[in-house]
Each structure stands twice: as structure tokens, then as C-alpha cells.
mmCIF file of C-alpha atoms in Angstrom:
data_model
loop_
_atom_site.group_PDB
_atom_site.id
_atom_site.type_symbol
_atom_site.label_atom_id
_atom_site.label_comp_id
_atom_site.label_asym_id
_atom_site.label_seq_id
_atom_site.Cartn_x
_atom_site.Cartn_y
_atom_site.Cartn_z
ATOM 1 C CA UNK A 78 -20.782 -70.750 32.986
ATOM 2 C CA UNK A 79 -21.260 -67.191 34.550
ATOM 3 C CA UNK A 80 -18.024 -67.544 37.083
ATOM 4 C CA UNK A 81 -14.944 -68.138 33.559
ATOM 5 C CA UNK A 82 -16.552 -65.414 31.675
ATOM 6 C CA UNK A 83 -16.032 -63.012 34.824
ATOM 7 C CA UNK A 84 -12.309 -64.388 35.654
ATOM 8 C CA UNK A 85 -11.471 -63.185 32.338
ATOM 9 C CA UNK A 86 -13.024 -59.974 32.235
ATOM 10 C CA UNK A 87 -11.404 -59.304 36.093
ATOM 11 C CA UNK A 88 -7.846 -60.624 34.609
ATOM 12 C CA UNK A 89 -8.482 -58.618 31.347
ATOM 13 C CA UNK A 90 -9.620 -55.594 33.727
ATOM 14 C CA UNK A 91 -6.347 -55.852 36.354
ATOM 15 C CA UNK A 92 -3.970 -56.100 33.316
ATOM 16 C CA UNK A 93 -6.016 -53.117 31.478
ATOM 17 C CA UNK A 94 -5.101 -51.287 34.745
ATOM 18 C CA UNK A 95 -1.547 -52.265 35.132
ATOM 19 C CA UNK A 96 -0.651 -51.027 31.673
ATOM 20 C CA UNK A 97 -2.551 -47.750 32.423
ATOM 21 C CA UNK A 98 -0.176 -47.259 35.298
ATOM 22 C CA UNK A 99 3.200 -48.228 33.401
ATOM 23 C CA UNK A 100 1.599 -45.827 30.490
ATOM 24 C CA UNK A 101 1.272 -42.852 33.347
ATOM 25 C CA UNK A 102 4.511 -43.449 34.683
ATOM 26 C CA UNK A 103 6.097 -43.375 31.602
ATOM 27 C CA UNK A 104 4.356 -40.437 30.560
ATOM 28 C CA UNK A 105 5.201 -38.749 33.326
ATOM 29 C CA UNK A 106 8.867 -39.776 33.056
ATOM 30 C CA UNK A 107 9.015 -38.086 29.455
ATOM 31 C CA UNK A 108 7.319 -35.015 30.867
ATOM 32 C CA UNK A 109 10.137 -34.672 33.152
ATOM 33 C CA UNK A 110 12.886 -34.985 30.390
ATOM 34 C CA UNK A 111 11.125 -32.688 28.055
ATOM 35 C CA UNK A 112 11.244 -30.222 31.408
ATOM 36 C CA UNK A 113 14.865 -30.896 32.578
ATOM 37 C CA UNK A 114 16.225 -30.308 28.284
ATOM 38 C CA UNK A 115 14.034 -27.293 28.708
ATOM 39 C CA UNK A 116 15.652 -26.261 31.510
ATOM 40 C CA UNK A 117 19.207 -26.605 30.238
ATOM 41 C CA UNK A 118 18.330 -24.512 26.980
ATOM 42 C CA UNK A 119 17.114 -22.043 29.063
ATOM 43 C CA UNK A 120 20.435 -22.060 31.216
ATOM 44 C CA UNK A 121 22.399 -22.073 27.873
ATOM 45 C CA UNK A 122 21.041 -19.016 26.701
ATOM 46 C CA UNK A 123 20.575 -17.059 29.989
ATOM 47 C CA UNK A 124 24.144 -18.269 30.255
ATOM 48 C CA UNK A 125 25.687 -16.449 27.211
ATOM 49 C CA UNK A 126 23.241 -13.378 28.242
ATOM 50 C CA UNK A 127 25.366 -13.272 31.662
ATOM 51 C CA UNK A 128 28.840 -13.225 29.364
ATOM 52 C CA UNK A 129 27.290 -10.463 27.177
ATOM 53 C CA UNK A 130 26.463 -8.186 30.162
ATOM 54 C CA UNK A 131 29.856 -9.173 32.174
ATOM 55 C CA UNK A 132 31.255 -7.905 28.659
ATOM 56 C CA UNK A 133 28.435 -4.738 28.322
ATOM 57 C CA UNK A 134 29.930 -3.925 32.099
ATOM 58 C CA UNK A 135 33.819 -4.123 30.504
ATOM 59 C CA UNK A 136 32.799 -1.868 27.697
ATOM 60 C CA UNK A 137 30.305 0.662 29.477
ATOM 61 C CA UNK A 138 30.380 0.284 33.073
ATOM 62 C CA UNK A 139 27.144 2.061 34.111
ATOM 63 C CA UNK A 140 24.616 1.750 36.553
ATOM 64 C CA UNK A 141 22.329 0.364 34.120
ATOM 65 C CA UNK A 142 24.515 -2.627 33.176
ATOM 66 C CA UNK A 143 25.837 -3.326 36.136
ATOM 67 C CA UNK A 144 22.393 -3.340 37.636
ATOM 68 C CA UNK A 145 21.753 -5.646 34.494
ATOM 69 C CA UNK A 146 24.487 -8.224 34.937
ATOM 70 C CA UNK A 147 23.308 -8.733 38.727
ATOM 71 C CA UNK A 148 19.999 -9.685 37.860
ATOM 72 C CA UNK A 149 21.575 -12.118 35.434
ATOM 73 C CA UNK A 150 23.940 -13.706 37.514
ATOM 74 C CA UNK A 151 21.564 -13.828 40.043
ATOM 75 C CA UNK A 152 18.570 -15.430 37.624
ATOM 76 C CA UNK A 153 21.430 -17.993 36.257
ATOM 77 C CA UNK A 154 22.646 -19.397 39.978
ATOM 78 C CA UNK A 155 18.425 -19.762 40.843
ATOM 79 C CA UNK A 156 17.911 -21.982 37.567
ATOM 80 C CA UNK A 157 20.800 -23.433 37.972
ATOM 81 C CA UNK A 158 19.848 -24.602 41.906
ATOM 82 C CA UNK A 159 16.367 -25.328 40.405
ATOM 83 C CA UNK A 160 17.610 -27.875 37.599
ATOM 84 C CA UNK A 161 19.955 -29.622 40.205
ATOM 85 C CA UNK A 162 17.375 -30.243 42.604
ATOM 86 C CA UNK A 163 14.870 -31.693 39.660
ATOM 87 C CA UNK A 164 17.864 -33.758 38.375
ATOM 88 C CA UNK A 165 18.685 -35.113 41.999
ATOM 89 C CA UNK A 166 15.419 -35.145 43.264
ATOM 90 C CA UNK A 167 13.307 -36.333 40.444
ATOM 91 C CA UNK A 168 15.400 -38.023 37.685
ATOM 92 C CA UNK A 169 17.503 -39.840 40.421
ATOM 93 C CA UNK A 170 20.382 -38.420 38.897
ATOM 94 C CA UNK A 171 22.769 -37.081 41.591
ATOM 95 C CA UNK A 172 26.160 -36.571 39.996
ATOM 96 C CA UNK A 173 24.660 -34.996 37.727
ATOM 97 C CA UNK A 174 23.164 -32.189 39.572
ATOM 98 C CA UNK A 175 26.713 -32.171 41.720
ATOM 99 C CA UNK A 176 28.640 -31.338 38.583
ATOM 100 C CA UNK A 177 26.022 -29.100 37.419
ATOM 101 C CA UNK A 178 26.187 -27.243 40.837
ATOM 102 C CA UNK A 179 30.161 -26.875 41.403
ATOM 103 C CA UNK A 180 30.380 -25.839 37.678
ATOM 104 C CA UNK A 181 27.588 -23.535 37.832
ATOM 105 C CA UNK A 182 29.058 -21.547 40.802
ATOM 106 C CA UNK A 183 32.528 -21.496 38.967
ATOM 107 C CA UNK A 184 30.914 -19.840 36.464
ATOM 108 C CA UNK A 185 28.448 -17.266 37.771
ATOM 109 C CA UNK A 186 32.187 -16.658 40.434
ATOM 110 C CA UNK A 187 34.067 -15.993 37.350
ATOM 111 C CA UNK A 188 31.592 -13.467 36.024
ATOM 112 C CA UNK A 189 30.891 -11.786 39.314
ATOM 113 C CA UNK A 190 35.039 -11.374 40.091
ATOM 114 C CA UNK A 191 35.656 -10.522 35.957
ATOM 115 C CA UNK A 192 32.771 -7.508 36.600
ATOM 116 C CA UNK A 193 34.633 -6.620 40.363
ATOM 117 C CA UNK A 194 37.898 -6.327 38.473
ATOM 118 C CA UNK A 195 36.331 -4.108 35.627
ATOM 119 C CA UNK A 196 34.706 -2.338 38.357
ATOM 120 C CA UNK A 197 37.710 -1.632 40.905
ATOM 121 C CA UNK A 198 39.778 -0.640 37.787
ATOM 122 C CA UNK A 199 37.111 1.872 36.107
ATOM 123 C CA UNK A 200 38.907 0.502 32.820
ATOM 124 C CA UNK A 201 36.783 -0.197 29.534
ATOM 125 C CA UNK A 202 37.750 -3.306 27.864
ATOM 126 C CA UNK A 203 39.790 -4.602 30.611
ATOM 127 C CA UNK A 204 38.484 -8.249 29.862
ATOM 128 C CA UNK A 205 41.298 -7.757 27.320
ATOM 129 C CA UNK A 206 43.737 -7.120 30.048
ATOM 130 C CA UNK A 207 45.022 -10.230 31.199
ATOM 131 C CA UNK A 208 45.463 -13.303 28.850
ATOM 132 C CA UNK A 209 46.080 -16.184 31.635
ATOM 133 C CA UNK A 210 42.714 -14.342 33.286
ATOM 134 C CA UNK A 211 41.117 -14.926 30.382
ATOM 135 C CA UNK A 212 42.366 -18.527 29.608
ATOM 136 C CA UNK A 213 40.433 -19.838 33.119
ATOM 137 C CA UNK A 214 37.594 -17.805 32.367
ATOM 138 C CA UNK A 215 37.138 -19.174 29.063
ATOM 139 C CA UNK A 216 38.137 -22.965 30.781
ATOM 140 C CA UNK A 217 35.450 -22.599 32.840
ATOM 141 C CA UNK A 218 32.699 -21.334 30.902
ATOM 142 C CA UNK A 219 33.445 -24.344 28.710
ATOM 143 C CA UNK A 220 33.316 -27.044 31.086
ATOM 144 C CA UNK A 221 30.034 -25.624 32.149
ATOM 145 C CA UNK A 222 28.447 -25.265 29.144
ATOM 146 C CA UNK A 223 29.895 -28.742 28.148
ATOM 147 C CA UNK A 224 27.758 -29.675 31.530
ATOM 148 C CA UNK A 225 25.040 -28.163 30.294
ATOM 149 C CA UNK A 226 25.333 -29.993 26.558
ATOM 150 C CA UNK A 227 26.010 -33.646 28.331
ATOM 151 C CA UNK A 228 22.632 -33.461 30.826
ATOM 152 C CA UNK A 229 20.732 -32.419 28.067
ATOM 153 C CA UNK A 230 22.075 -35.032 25.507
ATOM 154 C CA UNK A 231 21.958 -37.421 28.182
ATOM 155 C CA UNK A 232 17.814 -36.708 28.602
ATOM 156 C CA UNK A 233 17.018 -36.549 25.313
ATOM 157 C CA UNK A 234 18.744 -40.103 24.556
ATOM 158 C CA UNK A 235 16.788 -41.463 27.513
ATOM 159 C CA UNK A 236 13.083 -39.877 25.984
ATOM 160 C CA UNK A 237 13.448 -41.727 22.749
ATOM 161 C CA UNK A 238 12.641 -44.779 24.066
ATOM 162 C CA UNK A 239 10.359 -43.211 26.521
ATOM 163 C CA UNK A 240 8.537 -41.645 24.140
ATOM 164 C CA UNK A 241 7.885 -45.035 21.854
ATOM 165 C CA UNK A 242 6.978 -47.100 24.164
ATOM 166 C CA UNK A 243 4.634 -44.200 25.525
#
């Protein structure tokens, strides 16, 4: 009599700690999507911030700016190594974080040689200068932002169902 009352409870207790575990890992699954869509706004916006001071440097090259667009490019190619490594690393998702990582550094190049041309040429506005320059500049910043928009999309549609079954 005491022995089927305590199989139950045991069964009831293992399953009660099973589903804990798949709850957890879930949980800790959406975390990780809520961080990595986080991440990519964050690169989206320092992202246009870099463009406005690679422009700021076209229009006014001082000290200040170009000090400015440094410490932007800089801050961009760290977040960007930083979101590869949690998208290879933790979300298993390696192409990802390749693509991320070769357009990334085409883009944070293209800023650093627009602001060395600006620079060696002492000219304000000469962003304006060269249309085929201008063309692959703009090419690039696209495909990376496009990047940016298809990881994030790509997270989000994976923590809907995270999130209900959570």
C-alpha cells in the first residue's frame, strides 16, 4: 500500500524536474535572443552614428570629430566582434556571425578610408566628390545593415515560440 503511492509521487517528482529543466533551458534560450536583437539595435544605431561623424569629419574636419569618429569606428568593430562570438558561440549560429564579421569590417574599412580621403585632401564635403566612391560605400553600408536586419528578424522569429512555450 505504502510502496504505489511513493512510485507515483517519485515519477510525478522526476517528471516535475524534467520540465523544470526544459522550462530553464528555454528560458535561458529566450534570454539570449532578447540579448543578441539587443545587440543588433544597438549596432544599427551606433552604426548610422559612425556615418554621421565620417560625414561631421567631411564637413568640419577637426580634431574634435575626427577624435569622435575613431571612437566610433572603434566602439562599432568591438560590438560587432562581441555579437559574432555570442551568435557563433552561443546561438550555434556560425554563418551568421561570418557574414556579420566580413560585412562589419567592410563597413567600419569604408568609413575609416572615406575619413583618410577627406583627411589627405583637407576638402569639406568631399564625400560629394566621387559618385562611383560613393555607389560602393553606399553598397556596402546596405548589405551590412541588411545583415544586421536579417539576424535580428531571424531571432525574433525564433523567440515567439520560445517565449509561448516558456
Amino acid at each position: 500500500i505504502v510502496v504505489i503511492p511513493l512510485l507515483v509521487q517519485g515519477g510525478v517528482y522526476l517528471e516535475l524536474k524534467h520540465q523544470l529543466t526544459a522550462s530553464e533551458a528555454l528560458a535561458k534560450q529566450a534570454e539570449l535572443r532578447r540579448e543578441i536583437v539587443s545587440r543588433v539595435n544597438t549596432l544599427l544605431m551606433n552604426g548610422f552614428h559612425a556615418f554621421q561623424t565620417m560625414v561631421r569629419v567631411g564637413i568640419s574636419p577637426d580634431d574634435k570629430s575626427v577624435s569622435s569618429r575613431s571612437k566610433r569606428v572603434l566602439s562599432l568593430k568591438r560590438e560587432i566582434d562581441e555579437l559574432a562570438i555570442r551568435l557563433d558561440r552561443d546561438a550555434q549560429e556560425p554563418k551568421s556571425a561570418e557574414r556579420l564579421r566580413i560585412y562589419g569590417k567592410a563597413y567600419t574599412d569604408a568609413i575609416e578610408s572615406w575619413t583618410q580621403r577627406i583627411e589627405r585632401k583637407n576638402e569639406a564635403l568631399s564625400l560629394l566628390e566621387n559618385i562611383k566612391s560613393n555607389d560602393t560605400f553606399k553598397n556596402i553600408a546596405i548589405r551590412f545593415m541588411r545583415e544586421l536586419q536579417v539576424i535580428g528578424l531571424t531571432q525574433q522569429a525564433k523567440l515567439a515560440p520560445e517565449s509561448s512555450t516558456e
